Short mmCIF file of C-alpha atoms in Angstrom, two decimals:
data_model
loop_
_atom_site.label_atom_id
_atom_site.label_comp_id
_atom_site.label_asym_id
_atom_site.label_seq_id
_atom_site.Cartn_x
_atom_site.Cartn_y
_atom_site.Cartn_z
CA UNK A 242 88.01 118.92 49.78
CA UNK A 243 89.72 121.81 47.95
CA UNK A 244 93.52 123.35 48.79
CA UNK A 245 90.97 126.54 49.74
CA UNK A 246 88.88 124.36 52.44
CA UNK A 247 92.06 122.27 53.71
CA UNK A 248 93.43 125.51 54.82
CA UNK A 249 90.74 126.83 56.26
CA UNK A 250 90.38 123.69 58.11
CA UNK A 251 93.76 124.02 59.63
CA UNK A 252 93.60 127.62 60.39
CA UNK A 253 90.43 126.74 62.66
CA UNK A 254 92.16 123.27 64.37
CA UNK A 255 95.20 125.93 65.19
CA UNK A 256 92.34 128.40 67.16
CA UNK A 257 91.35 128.35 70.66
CA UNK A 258 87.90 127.59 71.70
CA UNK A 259 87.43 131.27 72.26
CA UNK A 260 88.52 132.10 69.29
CA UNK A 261 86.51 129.40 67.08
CA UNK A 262 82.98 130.53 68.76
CA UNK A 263 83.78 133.90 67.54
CA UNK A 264 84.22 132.97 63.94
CA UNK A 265 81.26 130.72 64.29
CA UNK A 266 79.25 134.01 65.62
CA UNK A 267 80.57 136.00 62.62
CA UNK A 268 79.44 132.72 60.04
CA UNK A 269 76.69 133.45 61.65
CA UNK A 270 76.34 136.90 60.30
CA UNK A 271 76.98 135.82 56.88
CA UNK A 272 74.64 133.20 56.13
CA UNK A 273 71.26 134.11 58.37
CA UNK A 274 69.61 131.51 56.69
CA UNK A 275 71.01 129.32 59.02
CA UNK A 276 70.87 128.72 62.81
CA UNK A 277 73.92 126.94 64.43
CA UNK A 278 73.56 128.24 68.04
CA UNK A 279 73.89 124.72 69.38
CA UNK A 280 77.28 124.71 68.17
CA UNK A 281 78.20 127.91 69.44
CA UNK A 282 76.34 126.91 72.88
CA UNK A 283 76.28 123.13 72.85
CA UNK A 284 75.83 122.86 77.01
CA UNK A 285 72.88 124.99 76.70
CA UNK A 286 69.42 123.32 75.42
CA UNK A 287 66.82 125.09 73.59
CA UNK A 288 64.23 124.78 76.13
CA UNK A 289 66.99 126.07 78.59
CA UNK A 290 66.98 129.13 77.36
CA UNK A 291 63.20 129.57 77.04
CA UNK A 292 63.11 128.94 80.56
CA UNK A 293 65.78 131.52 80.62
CA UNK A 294 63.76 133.84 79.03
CA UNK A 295 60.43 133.62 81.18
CA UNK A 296 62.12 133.81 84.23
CA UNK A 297 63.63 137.12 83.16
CA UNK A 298 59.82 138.26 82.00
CA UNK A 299 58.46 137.01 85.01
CA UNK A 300 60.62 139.34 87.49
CA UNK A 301 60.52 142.45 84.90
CA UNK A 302 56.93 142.00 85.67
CA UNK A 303 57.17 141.77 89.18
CA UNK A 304 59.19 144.49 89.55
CA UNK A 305 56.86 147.21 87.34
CA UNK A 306 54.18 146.51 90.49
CA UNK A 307 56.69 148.47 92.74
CA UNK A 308 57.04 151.62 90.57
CA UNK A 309 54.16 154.02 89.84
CA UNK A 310 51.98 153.95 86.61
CA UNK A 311 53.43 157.61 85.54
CA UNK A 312 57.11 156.10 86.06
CA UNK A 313 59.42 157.38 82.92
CA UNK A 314 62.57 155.32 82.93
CA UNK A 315 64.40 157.90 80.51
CA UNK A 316 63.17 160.76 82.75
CA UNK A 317 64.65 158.98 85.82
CA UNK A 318 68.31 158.19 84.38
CA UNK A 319 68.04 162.12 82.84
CA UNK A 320 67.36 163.22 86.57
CA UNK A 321 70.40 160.90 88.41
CA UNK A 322 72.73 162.15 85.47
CA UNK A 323 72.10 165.93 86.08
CA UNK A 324 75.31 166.89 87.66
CA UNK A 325 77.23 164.26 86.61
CA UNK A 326 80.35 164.59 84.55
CA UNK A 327 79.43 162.96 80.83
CA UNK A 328 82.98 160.60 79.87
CA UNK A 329 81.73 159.94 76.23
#
């Protein structure tokens, strides 16, 4: 291991857990190529979060039964913000 690598080594033992899964996210971001989300979310399994996933399809779907076909999401937060002071 080089002088380079044994420091970053240390630099990462001295981090907190919060810390380290946020420098894992942004090794992430540099080297695509790669997947190492079972590092950065070891307690969750990969079928977990399919499951995850269909479950949240399932209810969107259930839930576009209860508004009309014409419904216009963007036209509907336009029409609640009318009025409303704008902070940004």
């Amino acid at each position: 291991m080089t002088m380079l690598q044994e420091q970053a080594v240390q630099m990462i033992q001295d981090m907190s857990d919060d810390n380290v899964g946020f420098l894992i996210e942004v090794i992430q971001r540099l080297i695509p190529k790669k997947t190492y989300t079972s590092v950065v979310y070891p307690s969750q399994k990969p079928d977990e979060k399919m499951q995850a996933f269909k479950e949240l399809v399932a209810i969107r779907n259930e839930v576009k039964k209860y508004l009309p076909d014409d419904f216009d999401p963007d036209a509907e937060l336009e029409a609640r913000n009318e009025g409303k002071p704008q902070y940004f």
